[in-house]
PDB file of C-alpha atoms in Angstrom:
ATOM      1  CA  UNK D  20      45.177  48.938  21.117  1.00 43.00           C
ATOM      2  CA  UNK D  21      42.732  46.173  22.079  1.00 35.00           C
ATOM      3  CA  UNK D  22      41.099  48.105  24.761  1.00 34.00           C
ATOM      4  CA  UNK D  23      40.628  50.937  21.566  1.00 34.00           C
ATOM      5  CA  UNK D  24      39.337  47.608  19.676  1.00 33.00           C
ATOM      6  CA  UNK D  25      36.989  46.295  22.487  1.00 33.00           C
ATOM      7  CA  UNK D  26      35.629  49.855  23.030  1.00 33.00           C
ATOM      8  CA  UNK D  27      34.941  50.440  19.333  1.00 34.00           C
ATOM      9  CA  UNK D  28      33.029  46.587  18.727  1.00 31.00           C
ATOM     10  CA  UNK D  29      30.673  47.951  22.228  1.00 31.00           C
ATOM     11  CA  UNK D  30      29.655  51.454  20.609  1.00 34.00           C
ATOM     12  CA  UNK D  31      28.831  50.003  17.231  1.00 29.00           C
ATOM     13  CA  UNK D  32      27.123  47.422  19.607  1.00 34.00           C
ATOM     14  CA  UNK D  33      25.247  50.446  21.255  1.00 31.00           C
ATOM     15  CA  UNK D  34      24.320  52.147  18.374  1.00 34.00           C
ATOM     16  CA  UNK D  35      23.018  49.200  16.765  1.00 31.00           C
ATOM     17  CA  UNK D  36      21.053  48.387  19.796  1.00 32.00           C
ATOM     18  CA  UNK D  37      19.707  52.377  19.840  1.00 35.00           C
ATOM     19  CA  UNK D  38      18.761  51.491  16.431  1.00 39.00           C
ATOM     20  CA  UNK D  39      16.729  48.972  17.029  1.00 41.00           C
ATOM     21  CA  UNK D  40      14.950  50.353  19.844  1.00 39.00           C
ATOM     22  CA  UNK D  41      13.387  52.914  17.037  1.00 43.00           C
ATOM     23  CA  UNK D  42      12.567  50.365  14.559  1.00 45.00           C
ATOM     24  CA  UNK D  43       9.086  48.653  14.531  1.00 50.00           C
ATOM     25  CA  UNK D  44       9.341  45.124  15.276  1.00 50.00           C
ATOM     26  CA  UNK D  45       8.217  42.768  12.457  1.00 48.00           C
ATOM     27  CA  UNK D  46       7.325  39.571  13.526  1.00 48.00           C
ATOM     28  CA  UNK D  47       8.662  37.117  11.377  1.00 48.00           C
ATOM     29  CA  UNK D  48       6.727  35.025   8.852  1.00 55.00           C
ATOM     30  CA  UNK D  49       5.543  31.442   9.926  1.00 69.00           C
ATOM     31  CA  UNK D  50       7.845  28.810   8.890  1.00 81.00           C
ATOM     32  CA  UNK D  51       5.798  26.250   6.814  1.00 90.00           C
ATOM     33  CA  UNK D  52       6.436  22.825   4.794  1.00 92.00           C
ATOM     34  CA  UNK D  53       7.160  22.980   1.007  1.00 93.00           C
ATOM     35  CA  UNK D  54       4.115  22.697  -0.835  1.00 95.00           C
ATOM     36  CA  UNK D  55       5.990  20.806  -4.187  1.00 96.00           C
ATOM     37  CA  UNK D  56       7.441  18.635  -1.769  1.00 96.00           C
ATOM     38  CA  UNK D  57       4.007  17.643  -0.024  1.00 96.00           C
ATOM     39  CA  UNK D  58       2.803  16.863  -3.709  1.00 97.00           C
ATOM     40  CA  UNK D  59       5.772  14.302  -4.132  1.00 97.00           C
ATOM     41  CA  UNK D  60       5.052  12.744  -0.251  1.00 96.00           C
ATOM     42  CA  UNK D  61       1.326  12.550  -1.282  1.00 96.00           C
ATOM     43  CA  UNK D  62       1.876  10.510  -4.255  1.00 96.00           C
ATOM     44  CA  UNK D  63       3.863   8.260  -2.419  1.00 95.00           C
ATOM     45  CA  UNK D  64       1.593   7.640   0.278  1.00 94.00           C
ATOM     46  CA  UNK D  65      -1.243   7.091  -2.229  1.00 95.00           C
ATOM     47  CA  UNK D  66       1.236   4.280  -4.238  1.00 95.00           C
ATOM     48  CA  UNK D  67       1.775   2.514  -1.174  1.00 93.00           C
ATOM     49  CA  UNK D  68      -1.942   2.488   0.333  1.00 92.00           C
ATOM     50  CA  UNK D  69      -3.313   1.598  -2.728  1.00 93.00           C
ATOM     51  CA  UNK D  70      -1.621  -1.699  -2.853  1.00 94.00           C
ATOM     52  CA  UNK D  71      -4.524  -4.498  -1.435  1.00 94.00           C
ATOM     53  CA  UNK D  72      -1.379  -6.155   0.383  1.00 95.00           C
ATOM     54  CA  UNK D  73       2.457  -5.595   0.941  1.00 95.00           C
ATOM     55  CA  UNK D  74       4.852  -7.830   1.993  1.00 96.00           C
ATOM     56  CA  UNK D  75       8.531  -6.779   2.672  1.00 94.00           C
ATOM     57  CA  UNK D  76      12.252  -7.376   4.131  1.00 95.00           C
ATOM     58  CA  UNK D  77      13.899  -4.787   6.424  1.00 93.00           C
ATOM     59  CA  UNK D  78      16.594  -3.724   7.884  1.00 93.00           C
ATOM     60  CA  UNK D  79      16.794  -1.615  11.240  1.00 91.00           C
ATOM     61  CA  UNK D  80      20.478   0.296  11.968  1.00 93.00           C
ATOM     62  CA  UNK D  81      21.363   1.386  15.184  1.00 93.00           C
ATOM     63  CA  UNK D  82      24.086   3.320  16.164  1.00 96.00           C
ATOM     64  CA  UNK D  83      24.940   4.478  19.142  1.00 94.00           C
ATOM     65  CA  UNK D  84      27.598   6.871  20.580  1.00 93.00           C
ATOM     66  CA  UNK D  85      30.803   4.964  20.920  1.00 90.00           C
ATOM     67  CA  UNK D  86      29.173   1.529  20.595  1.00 93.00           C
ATOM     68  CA  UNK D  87      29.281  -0.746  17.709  1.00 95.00           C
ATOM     69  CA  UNK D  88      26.741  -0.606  14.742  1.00 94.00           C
ATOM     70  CA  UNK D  89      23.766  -3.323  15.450  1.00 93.00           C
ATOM     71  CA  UNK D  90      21.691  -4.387  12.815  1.00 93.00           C
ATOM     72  CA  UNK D  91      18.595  -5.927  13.337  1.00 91.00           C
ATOM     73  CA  UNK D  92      16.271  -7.554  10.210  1.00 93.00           C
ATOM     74  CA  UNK D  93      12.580  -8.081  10.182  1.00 92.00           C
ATOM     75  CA  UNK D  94       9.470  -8.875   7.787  1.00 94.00           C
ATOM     76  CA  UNK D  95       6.249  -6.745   7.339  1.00 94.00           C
ATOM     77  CA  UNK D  96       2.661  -7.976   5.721  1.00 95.00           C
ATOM     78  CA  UNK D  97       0.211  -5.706   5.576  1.00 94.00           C
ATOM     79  CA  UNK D  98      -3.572  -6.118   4.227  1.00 94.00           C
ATOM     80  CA  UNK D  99      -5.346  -3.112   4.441  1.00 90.00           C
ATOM     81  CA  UNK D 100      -5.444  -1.848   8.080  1.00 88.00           C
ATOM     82  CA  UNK D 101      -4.035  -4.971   9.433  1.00 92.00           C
ATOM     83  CA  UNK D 102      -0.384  -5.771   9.709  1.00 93.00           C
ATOM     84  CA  UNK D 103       2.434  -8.466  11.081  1.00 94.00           C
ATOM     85  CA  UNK D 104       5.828  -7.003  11.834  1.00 92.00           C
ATOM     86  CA  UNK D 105       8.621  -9.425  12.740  1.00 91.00           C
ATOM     87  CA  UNK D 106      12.150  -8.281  13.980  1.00 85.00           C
ATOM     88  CA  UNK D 107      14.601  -8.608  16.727  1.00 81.00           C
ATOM     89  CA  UNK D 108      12.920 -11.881  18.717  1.00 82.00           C
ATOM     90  CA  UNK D 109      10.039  -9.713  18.726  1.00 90.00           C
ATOM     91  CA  UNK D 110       6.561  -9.485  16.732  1.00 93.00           C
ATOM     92  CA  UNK D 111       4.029  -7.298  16.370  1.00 92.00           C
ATOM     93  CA  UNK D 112       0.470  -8.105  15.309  1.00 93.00           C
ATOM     94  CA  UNK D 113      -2.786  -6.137  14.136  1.00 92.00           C
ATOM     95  CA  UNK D 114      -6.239  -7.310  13.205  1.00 92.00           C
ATOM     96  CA  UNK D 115      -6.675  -3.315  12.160  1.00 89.00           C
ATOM     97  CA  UNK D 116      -8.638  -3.283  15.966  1.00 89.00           C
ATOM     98  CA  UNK D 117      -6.106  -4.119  18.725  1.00 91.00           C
ATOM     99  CA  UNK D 118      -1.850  -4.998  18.871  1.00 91.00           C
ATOM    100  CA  UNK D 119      -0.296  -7.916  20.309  1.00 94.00           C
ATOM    101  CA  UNK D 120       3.484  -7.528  21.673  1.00 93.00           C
ATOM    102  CA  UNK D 121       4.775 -10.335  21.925  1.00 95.00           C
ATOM    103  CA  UNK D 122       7.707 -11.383  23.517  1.00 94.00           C
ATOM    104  CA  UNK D 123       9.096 -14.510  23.143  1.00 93.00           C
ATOM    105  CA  UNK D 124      12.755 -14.257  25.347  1.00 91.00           C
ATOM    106  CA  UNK D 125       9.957 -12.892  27.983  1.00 92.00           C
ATOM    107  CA  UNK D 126       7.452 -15.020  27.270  1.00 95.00           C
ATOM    108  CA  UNK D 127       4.978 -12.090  27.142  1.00 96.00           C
ATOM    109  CA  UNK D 128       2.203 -10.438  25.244  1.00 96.00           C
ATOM    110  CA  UNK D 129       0.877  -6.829  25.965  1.00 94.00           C
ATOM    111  CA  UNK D 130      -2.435  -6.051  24.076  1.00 94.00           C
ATOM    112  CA  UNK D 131      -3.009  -2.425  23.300  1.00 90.00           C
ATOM    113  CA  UNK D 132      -5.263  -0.367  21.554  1.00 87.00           C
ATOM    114  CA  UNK D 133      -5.140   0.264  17.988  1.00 81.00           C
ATOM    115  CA  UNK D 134      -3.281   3.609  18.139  1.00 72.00           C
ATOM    116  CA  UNK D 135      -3.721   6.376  15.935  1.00 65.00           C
ATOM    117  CA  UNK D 136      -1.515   6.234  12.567  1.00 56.00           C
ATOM    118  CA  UNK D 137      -0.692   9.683  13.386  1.00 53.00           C
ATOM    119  CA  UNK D 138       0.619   9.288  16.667  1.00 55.00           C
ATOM    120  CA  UNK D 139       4.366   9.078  17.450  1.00 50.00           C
ATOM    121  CA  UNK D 140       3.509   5.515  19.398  1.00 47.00           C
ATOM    122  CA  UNK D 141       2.339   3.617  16.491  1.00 46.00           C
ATOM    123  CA  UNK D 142       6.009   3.597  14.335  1.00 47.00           C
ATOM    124  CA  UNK D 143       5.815   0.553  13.708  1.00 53.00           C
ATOM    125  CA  UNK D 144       2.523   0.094  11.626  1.00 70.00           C
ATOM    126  CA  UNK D 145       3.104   1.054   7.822  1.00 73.00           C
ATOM    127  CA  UNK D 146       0.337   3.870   8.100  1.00 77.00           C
ATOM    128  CA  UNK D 147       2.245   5.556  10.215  1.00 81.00           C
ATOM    129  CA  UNK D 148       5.462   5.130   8.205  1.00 82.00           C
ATOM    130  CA  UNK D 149       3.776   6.670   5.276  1.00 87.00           C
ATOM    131  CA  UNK D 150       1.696   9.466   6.664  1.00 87.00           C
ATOM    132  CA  UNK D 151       4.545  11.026   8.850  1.00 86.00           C
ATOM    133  CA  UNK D 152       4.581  14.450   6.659  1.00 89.00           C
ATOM    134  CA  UNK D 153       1.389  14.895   7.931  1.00 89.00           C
ATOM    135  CA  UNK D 154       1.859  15.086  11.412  1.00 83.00           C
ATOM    136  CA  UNK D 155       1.710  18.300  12.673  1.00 84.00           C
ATOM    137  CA  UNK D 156       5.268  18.297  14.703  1.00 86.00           C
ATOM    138  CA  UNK D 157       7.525  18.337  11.477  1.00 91.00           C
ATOM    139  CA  UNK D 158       8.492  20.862   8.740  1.00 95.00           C
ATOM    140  CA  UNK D 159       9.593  18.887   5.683  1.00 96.00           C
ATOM    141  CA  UNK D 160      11.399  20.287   2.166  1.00 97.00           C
ATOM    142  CA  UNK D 161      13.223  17.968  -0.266  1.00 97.00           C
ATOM    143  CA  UNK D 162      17.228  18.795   0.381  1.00 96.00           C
ATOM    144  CA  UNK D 163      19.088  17.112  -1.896  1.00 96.00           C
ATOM    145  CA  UNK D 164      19.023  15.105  -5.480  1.00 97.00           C
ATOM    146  CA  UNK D 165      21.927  12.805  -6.758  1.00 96.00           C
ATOM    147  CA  UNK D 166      22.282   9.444  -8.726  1.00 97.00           C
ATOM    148  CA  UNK D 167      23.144   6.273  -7.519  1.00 93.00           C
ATOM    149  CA  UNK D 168      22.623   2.746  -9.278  1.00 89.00           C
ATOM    150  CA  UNK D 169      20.996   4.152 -12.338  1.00 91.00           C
ATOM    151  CA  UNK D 170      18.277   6.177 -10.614  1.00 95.00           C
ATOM    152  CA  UNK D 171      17.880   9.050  -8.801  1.00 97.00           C
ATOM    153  CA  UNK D 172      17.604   9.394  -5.358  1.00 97.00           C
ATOM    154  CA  UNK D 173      15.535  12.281  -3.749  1.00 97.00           C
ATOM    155  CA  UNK D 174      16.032  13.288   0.353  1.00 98.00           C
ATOM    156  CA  UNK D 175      13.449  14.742   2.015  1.00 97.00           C
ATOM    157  CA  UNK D 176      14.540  16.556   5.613  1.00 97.00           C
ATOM    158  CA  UNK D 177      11.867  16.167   8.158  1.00 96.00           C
ATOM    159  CA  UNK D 178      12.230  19.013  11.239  1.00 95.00           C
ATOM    160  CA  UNK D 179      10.650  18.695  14.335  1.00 92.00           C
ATOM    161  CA  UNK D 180       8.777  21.965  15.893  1.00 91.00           C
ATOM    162  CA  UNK D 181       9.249  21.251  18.877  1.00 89.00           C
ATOM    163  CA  UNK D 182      12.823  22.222  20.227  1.00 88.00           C
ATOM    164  CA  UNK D 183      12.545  19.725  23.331  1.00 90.00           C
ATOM    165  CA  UNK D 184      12.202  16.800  20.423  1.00 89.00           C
ATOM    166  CA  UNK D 185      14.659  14.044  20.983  1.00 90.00           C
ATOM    167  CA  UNK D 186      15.598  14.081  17.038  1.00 89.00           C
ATOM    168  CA  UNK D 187      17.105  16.943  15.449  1.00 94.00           C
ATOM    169  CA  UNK D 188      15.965  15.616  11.952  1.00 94.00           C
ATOM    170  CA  UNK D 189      14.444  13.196  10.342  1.00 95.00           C
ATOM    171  CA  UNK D 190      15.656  12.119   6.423  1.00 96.00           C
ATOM    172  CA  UNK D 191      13.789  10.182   3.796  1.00 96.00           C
ATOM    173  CA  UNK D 192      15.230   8.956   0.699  1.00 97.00           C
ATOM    174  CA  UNK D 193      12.376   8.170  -1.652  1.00 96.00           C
ATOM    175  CA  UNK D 194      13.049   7.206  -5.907  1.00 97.00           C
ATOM    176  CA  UNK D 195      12.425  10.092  -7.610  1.00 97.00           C
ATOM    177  CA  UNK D 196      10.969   7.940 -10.437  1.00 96.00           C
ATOM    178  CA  UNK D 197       9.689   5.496  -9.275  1.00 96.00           C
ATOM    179  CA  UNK D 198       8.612   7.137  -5.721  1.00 96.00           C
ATOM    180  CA  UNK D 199       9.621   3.640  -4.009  1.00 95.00           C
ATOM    181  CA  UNK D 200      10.450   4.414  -0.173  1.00 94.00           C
ATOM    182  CA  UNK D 201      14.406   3.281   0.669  1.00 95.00           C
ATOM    183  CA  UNK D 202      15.232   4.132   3.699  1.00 94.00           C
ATOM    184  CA  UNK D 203      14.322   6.619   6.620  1.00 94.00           C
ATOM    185  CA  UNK D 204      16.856   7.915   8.970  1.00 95.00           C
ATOM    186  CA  UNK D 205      16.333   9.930  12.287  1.00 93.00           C
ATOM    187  CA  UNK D 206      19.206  11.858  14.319  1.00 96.00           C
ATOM    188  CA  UNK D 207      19.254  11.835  17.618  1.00 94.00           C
ATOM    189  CA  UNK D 208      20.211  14.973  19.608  1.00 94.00           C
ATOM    190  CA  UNK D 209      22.239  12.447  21.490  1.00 94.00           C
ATOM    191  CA  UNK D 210      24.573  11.254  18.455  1.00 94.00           C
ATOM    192  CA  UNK D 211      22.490   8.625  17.883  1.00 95.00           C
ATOM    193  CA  UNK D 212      21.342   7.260  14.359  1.00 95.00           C
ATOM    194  CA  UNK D 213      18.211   5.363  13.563  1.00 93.00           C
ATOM    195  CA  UNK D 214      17.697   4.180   9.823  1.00 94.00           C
ATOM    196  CA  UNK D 215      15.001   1.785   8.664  1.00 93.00           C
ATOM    197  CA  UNK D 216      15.658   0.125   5.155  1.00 94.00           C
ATOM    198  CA  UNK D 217      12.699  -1.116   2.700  1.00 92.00           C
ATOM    199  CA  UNK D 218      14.245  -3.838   0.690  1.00 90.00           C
ATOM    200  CA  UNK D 219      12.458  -7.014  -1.440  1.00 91.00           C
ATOM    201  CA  UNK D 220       8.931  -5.445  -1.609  1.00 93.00           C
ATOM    202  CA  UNK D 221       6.380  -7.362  -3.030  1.00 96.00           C
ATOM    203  CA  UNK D 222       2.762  -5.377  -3.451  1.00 95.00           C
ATOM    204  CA  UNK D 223      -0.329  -7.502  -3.966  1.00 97.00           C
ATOM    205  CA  UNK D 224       0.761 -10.731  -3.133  1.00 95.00           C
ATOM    206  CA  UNK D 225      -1.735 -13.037  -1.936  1.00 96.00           C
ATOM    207  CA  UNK D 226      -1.674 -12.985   2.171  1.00 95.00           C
ATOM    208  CA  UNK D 227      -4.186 -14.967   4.598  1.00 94.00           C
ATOM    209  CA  UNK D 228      -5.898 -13.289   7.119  1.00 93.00           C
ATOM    210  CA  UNK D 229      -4.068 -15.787   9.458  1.00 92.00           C
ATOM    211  CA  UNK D 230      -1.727 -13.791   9.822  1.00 94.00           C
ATOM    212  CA  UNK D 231      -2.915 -10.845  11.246  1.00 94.00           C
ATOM    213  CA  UNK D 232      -4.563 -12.562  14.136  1.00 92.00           C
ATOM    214  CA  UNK D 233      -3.396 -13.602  17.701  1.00 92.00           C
ATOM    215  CA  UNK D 234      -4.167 -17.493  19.121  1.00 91.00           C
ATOM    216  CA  UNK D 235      -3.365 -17.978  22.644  1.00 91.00           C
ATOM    217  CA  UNK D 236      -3.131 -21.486  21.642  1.00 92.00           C
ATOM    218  CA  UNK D 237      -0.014 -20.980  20.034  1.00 92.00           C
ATOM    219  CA  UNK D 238       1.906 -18.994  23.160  1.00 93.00           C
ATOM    220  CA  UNK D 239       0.720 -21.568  26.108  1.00 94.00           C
ATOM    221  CA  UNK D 240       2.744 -20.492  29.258  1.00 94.00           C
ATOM    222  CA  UNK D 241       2.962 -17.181  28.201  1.00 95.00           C
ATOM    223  CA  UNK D 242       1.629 -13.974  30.015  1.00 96.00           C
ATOM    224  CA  UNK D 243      -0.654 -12.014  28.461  1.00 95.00           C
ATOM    225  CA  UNK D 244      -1.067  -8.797  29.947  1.00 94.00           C
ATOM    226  CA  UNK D 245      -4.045  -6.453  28.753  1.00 91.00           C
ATOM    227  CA  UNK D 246      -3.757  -2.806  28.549  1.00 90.00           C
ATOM    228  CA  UNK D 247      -6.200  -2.104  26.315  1.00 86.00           C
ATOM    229  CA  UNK D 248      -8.497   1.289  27.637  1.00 77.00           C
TER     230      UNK D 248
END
């Protein structure tokens, strides 16, 4: 009975096969982004880059295949193009030109380039956070909708286009009111879990330009390594 069973699943196989053989191929369409969702990312990106200055608190997650959850917490300014990130014994400066690394537990600075806000490299600068719909290397469509703390929450699934991409997704949860940014959160092919959380924002707030500029002064013994093009 199960060789009757076998042969009977390879001749529909066949036929189906013979079938297809006579059909014209029809390339399928072109997968693209969801235009009402690029209308929602747009307005976000235009809240948040039309504040003069931000300052904020955040948290980074990491999780890791059987390894504990680490949490590491950090501060951004931004004014204009220029930006301070603090996190993790680490900080990261732009005068909207160059970037100083620096690393205090090495007692080292790397100076780079300014890199492109489009470019996977430059993560860490706020452009970049909120202009990653328009890279070119994701498809993006709002996924899901539900309420939590009296508002509601909207998640917007990023996928990359390239299959050799080390994330299988990226997510976005964004206020659907308010369009206020909460958290991002990529997946890792590997089981890993990356999620950045925007808490304590406060737009406009008065910043000096102080702090968006490097002082060897301040980092004596320290070496600075250039790598600037």
């Amino acid at each position: 009975m199960k060789k009757i069973i076998l042969f009977s699943l390879l001749a529909i196989n066949v036929s189906l096969l013979s079938a297809q053989t006579k059909t014209k191929v029809v390339t399928p369409p072109k997968e693209t982004s969801d235009p009402a969702t690029k209308v929602v990312l747009d307005k976000m990106r235009a809240k948040y880059e039309g504040y003069k200055t931000l300052e904020a608190d955040f948290s980074l997650i990491l999780e890791m295949p059987e390894q504990p959850k680490e949490i590491q917490k950090g501060k951004l300014l931004q004014k204009g193009s220029k930006y301070r990130v603090s996190f993790n014994q680490q900080t990261v400066i732009s005068d909207g030109k160059a970037v100083w690394i620096i690393l205090p537990k090495n007692k080292e600075v790397q100076i780079n380039n300014m890199p492109d806000p489009n470019d996977d490299e430059s993560i860490l600068s706020p452009q970049a956070l909120f202009r990653i719909y328009l890279r070119k290397d994701f498809l993006y469509s709002i996924t899901n909708e539900y309420a939590k703390d009296k508002r509601v929450i909207q998640e917007i699934e990023f996928k990359p286009t390239d299959k050799y991409s080390e994330y299988s997704k990226l997510r976005l949860s964004l206020d659907k009111k308010t369009l206020e940014f909460i958290e991002l959160k990529a997946f890792g092919k590997d089981g890993s879990r990356y999620t950045l959380v925007m808490n304590n924002v406060i737009p406009n707030k008065p910043l000096e330009d102080s702090n968006f500029g490097f002082n060897k002064a301040n980092y004596p013994g320290y070496h600075i390594e250039d790598l600037r093009e």
